GROMACS .gro file of C-alpha atoms in nm:
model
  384
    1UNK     CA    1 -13.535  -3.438  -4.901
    2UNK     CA    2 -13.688  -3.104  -4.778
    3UNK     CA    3 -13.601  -2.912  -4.507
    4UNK     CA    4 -13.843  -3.036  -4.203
    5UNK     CA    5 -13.951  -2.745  -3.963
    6UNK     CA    6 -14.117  -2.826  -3.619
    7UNK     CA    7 -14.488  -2.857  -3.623
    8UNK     CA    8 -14.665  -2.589  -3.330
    9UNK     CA    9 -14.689  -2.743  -3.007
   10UNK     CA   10 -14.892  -2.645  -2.709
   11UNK     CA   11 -14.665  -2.347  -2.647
   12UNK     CA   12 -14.669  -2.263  -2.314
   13UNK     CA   13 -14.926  -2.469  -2.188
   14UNK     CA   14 -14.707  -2.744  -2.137
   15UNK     CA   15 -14.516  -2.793  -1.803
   16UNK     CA   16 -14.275  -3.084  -1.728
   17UNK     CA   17 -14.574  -3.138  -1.418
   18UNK     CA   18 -14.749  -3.333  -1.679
   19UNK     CA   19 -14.508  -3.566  -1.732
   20UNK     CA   20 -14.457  -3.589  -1.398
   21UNK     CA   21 -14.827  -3.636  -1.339
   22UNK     CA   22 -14.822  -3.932  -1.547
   23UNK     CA   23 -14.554  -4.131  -1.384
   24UNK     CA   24 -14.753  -4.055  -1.030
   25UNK     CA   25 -15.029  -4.188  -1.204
   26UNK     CA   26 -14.867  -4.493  -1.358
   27UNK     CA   27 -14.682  -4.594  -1.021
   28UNK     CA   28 -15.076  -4.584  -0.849
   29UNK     CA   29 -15.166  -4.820  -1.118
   30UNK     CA   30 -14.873  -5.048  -1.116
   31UNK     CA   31 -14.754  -5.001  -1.447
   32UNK     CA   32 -14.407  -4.994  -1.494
   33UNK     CA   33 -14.306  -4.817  -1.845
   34UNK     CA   34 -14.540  -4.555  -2.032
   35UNK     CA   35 -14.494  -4.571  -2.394
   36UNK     CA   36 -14.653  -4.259  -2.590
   37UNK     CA   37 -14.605  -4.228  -3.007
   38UNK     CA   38 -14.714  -3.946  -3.203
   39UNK     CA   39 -15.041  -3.798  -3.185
   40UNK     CA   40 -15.233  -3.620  -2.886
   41UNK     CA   41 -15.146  -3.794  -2.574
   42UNK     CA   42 -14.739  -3.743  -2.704
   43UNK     CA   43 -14.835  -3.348  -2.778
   44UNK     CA   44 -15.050  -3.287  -2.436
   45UNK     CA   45 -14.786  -3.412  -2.255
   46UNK     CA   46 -14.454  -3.258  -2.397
   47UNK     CA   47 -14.563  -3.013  -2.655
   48UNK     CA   48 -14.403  -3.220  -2.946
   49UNK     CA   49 -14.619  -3.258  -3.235
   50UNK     CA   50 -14.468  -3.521  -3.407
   51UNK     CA   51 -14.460  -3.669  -3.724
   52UNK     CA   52 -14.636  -4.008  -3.741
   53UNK     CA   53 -14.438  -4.209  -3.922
   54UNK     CA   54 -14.224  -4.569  -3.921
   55UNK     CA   55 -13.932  -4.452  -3.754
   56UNK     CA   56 -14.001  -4.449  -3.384
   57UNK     CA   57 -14.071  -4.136  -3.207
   58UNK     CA   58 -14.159  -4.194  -2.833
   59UNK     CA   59 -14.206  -4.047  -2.501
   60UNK     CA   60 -14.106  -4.311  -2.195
   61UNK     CA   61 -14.205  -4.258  -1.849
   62UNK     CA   62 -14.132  -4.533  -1.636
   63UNK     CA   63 -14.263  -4.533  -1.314
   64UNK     CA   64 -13.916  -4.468  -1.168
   65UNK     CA   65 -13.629  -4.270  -1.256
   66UNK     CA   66 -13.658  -3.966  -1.486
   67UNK     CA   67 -13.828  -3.968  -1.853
   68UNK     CA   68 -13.732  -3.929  -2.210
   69UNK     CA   69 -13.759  -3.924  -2.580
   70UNK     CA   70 -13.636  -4.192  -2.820
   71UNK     CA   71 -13.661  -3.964  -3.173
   72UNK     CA   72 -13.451  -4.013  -3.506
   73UNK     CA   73 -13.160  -3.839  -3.511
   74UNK     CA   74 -13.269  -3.634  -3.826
   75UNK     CA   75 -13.598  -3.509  -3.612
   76UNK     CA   76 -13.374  -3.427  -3.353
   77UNK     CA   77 -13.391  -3.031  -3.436
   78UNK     CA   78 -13.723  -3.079  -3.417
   79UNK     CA   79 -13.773  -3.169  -3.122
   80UNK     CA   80 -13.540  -2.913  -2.965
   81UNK     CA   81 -13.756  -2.571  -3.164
   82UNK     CA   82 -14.101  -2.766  -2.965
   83UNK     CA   83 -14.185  -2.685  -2.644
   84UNK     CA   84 -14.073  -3.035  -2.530
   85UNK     CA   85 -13.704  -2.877  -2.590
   86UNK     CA   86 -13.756  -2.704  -2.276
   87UNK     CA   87 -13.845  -2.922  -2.036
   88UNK     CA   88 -13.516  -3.061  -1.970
   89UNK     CA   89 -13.570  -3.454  -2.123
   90UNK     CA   90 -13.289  -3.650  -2.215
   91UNK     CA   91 -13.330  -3.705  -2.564
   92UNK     CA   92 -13.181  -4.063  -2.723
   93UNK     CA   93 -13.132  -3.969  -3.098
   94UNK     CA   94 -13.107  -4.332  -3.310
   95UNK     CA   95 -12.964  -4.327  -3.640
   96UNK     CA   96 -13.097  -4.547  -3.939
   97UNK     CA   97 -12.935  -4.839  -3.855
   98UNK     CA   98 -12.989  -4.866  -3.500
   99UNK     CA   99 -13.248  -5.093  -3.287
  100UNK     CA  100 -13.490  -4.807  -3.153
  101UNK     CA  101 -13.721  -4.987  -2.922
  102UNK     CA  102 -13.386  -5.175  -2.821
  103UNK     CA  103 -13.283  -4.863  -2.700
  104UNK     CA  104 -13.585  -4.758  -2.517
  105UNK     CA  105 -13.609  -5.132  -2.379
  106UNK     CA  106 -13.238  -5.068  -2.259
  107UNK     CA  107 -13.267  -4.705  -2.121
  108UNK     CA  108 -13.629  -4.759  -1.935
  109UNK     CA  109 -13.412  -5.105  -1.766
  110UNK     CA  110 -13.160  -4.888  -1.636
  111UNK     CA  111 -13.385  -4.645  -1.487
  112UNK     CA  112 -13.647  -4.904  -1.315
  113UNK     CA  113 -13.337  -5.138  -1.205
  114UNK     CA  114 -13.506  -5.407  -1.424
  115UNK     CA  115 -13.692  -5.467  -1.737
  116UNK     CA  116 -14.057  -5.331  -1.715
  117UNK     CA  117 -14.344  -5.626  -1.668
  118UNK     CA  118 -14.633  -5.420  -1.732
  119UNK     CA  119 -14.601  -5.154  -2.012
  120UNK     CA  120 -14.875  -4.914  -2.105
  121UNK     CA  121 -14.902  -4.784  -2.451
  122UNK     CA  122 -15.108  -4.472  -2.609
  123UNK     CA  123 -15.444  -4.615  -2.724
  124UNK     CA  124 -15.408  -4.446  -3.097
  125UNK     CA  125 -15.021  -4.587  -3.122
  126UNK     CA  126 -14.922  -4.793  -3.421
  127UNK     CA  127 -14.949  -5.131  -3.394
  128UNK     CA  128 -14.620  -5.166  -3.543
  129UNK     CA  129 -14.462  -4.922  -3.278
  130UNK     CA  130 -14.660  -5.079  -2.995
  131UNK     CA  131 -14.558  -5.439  -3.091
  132UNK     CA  132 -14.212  -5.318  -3.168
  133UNK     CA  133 -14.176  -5.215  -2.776
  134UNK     CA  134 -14.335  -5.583  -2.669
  135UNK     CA  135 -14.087  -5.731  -2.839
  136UNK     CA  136 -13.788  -5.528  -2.722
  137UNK     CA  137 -13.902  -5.610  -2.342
  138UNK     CA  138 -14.004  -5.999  -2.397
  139UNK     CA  139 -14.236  -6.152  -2.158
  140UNK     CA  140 -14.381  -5.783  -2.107
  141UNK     CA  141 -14.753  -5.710  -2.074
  142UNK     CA  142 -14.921  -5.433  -2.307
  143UNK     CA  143 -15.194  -5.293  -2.215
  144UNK     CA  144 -15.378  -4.913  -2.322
  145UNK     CA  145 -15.200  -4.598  -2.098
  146UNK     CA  146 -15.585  -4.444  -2.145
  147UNK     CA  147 -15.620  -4.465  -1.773
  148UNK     CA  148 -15.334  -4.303  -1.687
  149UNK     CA  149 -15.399  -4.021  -1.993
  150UNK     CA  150 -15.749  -3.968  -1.930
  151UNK     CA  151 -15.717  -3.858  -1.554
  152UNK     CA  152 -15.522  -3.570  -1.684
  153UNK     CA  153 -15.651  -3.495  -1.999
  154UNK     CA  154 -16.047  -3.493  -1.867
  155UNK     CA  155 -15.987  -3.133  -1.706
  156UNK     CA  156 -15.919  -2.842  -1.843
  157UNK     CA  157 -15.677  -2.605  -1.683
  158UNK     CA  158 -15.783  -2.220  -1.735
  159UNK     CA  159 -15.519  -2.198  -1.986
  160UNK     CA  160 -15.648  -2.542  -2.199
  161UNK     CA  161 -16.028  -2.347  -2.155
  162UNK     CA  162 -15.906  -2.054  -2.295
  163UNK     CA  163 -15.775  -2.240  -2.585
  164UNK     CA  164 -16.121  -2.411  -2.632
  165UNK     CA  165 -16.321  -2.058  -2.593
  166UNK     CA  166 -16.075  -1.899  -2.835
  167UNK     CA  167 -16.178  -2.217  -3.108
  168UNK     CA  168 -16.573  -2.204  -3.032
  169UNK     CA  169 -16.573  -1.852  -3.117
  170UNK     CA  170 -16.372  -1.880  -3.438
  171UNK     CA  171 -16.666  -2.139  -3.528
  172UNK     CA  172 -16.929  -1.988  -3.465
  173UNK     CA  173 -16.818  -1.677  -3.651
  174UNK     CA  174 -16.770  -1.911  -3.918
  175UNK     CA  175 -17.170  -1.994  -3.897
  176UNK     CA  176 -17.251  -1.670  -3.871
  177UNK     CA  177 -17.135  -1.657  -4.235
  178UNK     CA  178 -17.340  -1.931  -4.344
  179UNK     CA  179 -17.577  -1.744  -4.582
  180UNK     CA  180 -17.260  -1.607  -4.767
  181UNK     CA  181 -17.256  -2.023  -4.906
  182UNK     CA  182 -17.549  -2.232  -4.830
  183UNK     CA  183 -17.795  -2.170  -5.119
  184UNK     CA  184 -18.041  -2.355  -5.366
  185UNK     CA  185 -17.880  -2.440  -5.640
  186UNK     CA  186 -17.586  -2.498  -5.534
  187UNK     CA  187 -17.411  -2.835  -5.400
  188UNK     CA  188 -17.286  -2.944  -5.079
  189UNK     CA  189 -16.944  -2.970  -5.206
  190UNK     CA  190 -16.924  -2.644  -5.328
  191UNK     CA  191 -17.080  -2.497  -4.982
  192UNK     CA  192 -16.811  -2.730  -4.782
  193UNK     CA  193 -16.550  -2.613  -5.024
  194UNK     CA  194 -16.616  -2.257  -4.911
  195UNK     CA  195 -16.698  -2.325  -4.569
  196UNK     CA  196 -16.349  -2.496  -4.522
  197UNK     CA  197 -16.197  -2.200  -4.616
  198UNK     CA  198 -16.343  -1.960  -4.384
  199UNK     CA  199 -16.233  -2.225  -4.104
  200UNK     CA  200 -15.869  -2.144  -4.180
  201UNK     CA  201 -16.013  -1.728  -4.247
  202UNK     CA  202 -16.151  -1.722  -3.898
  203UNK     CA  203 -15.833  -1.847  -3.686
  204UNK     CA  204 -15.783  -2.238  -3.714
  205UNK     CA  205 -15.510  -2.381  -3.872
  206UNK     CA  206 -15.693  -2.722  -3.965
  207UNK     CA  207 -15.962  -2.835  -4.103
  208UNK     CA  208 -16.098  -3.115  -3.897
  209UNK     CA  209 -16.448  -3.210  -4.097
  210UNK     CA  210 -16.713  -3.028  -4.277
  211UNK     CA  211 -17.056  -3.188  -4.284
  212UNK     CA  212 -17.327  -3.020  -4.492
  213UNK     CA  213 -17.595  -3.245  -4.464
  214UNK     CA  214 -17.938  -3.126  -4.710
  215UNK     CA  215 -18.208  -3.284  -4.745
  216UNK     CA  216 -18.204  -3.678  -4.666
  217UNK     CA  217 -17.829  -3.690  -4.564
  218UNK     CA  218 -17.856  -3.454  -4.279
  219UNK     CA  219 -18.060  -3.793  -4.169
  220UNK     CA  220 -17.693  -3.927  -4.153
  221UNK     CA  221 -17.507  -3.747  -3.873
  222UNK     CA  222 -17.136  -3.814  -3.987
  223UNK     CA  223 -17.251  -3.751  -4.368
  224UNK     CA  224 -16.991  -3.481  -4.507
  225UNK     CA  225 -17.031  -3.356  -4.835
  226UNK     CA  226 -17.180  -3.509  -5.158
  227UNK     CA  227 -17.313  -3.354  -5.493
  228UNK     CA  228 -17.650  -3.317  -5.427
  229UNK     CA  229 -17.738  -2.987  -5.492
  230UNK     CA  230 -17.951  -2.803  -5.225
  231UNK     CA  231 -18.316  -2.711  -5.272
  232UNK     CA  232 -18.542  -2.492  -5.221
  233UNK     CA  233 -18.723  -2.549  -4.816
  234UNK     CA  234 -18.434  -2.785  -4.746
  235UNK     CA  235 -18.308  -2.850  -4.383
  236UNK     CA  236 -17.947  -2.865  -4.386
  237UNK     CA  237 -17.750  -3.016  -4.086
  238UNK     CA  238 -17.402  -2.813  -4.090
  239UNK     CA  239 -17.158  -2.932  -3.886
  240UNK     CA  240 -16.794  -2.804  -3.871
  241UNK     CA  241 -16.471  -2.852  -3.654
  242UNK     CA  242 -16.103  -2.747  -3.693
  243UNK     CA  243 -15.767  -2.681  -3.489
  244UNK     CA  244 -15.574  -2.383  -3.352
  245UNK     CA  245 -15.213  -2.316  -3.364
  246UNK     CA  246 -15.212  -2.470  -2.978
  247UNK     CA  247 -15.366  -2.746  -3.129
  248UNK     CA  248 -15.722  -2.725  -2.954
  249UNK     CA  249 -16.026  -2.803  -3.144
  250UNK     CA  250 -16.347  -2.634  -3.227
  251UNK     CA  251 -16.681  -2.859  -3.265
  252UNK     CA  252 -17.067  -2.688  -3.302
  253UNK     CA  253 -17.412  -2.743  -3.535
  254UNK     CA  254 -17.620  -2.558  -3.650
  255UNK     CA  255 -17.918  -2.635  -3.896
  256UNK     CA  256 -18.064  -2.459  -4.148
  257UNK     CA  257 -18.344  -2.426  -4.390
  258UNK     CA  258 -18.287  -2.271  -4.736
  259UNK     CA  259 -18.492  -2.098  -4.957
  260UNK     CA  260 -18.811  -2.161  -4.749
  261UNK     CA  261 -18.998  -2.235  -4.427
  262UNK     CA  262 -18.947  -2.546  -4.281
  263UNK     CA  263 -19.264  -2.760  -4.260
  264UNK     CA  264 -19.492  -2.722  -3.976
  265UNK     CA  265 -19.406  -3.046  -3.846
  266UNK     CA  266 -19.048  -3.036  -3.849
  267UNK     CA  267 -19.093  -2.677  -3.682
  268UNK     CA  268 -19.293  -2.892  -3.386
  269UNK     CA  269 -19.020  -3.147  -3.352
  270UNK     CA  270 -18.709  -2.886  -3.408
  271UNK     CA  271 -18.905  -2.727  -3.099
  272UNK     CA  272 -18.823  -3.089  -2.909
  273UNK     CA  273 -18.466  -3.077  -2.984
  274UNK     CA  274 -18.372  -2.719  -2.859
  275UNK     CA  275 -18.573  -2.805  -2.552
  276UNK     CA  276 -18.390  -3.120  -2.498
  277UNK     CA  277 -18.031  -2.945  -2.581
  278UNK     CA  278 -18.133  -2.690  -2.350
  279UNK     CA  279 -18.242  -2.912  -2.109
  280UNK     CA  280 -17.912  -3.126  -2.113
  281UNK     CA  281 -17.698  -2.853  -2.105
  282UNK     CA  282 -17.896  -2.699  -1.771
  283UNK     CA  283 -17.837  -3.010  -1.643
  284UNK     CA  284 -17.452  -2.995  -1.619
  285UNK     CA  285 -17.314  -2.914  -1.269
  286UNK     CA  286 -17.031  -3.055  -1.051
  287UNK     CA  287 -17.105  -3.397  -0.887
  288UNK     CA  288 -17.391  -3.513  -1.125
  289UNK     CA  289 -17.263  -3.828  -1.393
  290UNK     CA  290 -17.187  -3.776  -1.789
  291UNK     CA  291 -17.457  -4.030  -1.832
  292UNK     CA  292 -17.772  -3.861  -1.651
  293UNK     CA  293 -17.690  -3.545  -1.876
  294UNK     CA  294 -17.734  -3.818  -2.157
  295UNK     CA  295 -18.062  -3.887  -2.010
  296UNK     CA  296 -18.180  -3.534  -1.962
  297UNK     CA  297 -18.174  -3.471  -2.329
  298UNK     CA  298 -18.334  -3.812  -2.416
  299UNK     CA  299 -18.600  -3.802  -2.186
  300UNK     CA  300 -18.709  -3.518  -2.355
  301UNK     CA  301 -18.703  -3.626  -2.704
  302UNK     CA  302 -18.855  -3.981  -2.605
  303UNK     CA  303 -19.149  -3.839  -2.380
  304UNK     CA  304 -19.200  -3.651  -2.741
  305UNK     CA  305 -19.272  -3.965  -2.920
  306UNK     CA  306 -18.933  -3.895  -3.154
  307UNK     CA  307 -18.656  -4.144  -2.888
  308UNK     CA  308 -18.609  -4.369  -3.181
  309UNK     CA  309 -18.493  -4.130  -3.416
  310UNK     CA  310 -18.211  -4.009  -3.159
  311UNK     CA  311 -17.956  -4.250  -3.295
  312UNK     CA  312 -17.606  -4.150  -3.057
  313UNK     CA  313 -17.468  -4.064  -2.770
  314UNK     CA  314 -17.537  -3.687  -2.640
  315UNK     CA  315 -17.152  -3.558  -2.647
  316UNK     CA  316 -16.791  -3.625  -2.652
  317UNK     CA  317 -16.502  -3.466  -2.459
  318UNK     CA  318 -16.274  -3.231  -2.663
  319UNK     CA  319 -15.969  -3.060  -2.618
  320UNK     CA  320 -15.688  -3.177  -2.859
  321UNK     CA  321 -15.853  -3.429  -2.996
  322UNK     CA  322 -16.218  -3.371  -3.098
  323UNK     CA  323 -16.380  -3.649  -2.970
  324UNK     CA  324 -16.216  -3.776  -2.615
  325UNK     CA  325 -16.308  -3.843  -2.269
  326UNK     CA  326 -16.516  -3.781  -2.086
  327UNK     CA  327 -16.832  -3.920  -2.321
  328UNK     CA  328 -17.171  -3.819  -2.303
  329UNK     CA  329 -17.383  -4.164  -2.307
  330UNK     CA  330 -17.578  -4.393  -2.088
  331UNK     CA  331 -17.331  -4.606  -1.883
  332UNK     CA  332 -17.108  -4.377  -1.834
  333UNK     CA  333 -17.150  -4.254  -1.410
  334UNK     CA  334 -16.843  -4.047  -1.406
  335UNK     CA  335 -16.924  -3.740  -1.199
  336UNK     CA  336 -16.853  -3.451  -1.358
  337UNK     CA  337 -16.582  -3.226  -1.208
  338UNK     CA  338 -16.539  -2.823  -1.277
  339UNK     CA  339 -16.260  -2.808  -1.583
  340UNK     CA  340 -16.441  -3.082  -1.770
  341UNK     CA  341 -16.536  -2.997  -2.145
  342UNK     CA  342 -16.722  -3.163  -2.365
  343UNK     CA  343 -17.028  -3.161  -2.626
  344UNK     CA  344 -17.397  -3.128  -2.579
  345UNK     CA  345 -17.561  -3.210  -2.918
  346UNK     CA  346 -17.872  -3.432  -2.931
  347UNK     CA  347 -18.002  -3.501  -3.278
  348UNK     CA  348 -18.363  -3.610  -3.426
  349UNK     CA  349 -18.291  -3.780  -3.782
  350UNK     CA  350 -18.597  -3.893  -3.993
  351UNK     CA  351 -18.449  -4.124  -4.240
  352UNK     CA  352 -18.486  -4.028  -4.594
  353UNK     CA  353 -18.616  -3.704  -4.555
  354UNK     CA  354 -18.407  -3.499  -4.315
  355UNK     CA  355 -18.227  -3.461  -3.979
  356UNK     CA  356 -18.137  -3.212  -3.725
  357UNK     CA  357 -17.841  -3.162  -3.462
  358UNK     CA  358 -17.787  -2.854  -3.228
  359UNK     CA  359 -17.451  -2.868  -3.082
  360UNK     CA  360 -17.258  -2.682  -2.827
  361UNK     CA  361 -16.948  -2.692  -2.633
  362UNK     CA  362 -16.958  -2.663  -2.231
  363UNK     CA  363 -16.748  -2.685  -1.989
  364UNK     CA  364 -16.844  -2.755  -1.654
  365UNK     CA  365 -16.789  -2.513  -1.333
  366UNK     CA  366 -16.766  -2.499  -0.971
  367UNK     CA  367 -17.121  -2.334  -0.998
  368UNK     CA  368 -17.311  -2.510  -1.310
  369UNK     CA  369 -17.179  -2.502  -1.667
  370UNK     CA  370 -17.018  -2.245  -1.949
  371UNK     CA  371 -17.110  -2.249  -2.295
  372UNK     CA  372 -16.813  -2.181  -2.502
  373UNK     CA  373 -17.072  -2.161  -2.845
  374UNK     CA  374 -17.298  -1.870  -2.888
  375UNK     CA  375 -17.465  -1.851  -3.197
  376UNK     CA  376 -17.832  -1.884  -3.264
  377UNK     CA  377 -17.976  -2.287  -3.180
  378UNK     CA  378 -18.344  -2.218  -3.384
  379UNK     CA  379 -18.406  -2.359  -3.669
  380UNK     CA  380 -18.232  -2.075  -3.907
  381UNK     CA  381 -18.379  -1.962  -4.243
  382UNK     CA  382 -18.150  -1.848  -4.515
  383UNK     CA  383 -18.248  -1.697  -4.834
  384UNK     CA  384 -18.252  -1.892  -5.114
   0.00000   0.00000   0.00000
């Protein structure tokens, strides 16, 4: 067995107010036991960025008494060189042959004054972790901790911005490189090979997703990478993402056209997108919903006689995860509040032939919005 070190956490972004946040939250609610496993909800709220395996790592809040962490004993260390290691958590260590959920069944009992009825769980946990804890509290109701989660993890503290502004502009200096790769001749692979590494050059850690999408696959937004090698007067959707040490993540598209002018018509309807990115993005302000900045791009591409070819929602939040709440879609009325972040990016796709996305991060303030991506949104021509 190697010697494990501690994955980065959040640093000093994390408070113990988080935590303390949640239970608040969960005691409006009336649930009586948070359960959080690794991944982002566990790292937001403690700084621990755990390991997902099958030995139980957990975070419990109930809605009384004080929380803590259920880890392996051999992760223990781990835990300790985090940032959760500060914030003053009892920490249950179980060995191999111990009963973990027993444990956190027995310790969230003793701290409510009674087993928990209603238990909420991370939405991305496990199903084996999440049934493990229904089992160890019988007669308990699961059900998703998202509400409780999303109320804190919607807005941004100045700090969390930061974090975000510090990732868009790593990206986008990564675009602004894009004519060192994308060429004819040459394959998508090969350009996402390259582009992948200049992710990690520019400041991220992780590589989240590539997409280099020529030709007919940029007509498929979540295509990535095939070998189809790039020609000359393709449009190329490129579409990148990746983490920073604190863990927050980076999102933006461009597209290109290699070796070539672009068509006349797809210059006309490229014209409709910016104006309908542009017009989303003015759009954002304290107080209005998520979904009429939906409709402020769409209106614009459908009054344009192209609606049908824009095929998803208008954004996702982001922060340490790259696609979270709040989302950007019709039937959504959420007002937006200042702190929010999320993506504008409305695409047209013309299947079989070619697509386009433009795609920015924003974050909404007390006086209209921020863009956190600055590159150029026309349609850019590379040499071939």
């Amino acid at each position: 067995m190697g010697t494990a070190t501690a994955p980065a956490g959040t640093g000093p972004l994390v408070t113990i107010d988080r935590v303390h946040a949640a239970r608040e939250i969960a005691g409006e609610l009336g649930l009586d036991l948070l359960v959080f496993t690794p991944g982002s909800d566990l790292r937001y709220l403690v700084g621990y960025n755990a390991h997902p395996l099958e030995r139980l790592t957990a975070l419990a809040v109930p809605a009384r008494g004080e929380a803590f962490l259920v880890v392996p004993r051999l992760e223990a260390p781990m835990v300790s060189a985090s940032p959760a290691g500060g914030l003053g958590l009892d920490v249950l260590a179980w060995d191999e042959t111990d009963d973990p959920f027993a444990l956190l069944a027995a310790a969230a009992g003793a701290r409510l004054g009674g087993a928990p009825s209603r238990v909420g769980v991370g939405a991305r946990s496990w199903a084996e972790h999440a049934l493990g804890v229904q089992r160890a509290v019988p007669g308990s109701a699961l059900e998703l901790a998202t509400p409780v989660v999303d109320r804190l993890r919607m807005v941004k503290s100045a700090a969390e911005i930061e974090e975000l502004t510090i990732a868009g502009a790593a990206i986008d200096r990564v675009h602004a490189r894009m004519g060192e790769w994308l060429r004819v001749g040459r394959t998508e692979a090969q350009v996402g090979a390259d582009i992948a590494a200049a992710i990690l050059e520019e400041g991220h850690v992780s590589v989240d997703f590539v997409i280099v999408g020529s030709g007919p696959n940029g007509a498929s937004p979540h295509h990535e990478l095939s070998d189809r090698t790039i020609g000359a007067g393709d449009v190329v959707v490129v579409d990148l993402g990746g983490g920073t040490p604190t863990g927050y993540r980076s999102d933006c598209t461009r597209t290109y056209v290699v070796g070539g002018a672009a068509a006349p018509d797809v210059t006309e309807w490229y014209g409709v997108l910016q104006a309908a990115q542009r017009a989303a993005t003015d759009a954002v302000r304290p107080g209005v919903t998520a979904e009429s900045i939906d409709a402020a791009a769409r209106t614009v591409i459908a009054d344009a006689g192209w609606g049908e070819h824009f095929i998803h929602r208008t954004g996702h939040g982001i922060g340490l995860d790259t696609h979270e709440a709040p989302y950007v879609v019709e039937g959504n009325d959420i007002p937006l509040v200042p702190g929010m972040a999320f993506s504008v990016e409305p695409g047209i796709y013309l299947a079989g032939r070619c697509g386009a996305r433009i795609e920015d991060i924003v974050v909404c303030t007390e006086d209209g919005v921020r863009v956190l991506n600055h590159g150029p949104r026309e349609l850019v021509e590379l040499p071939g």
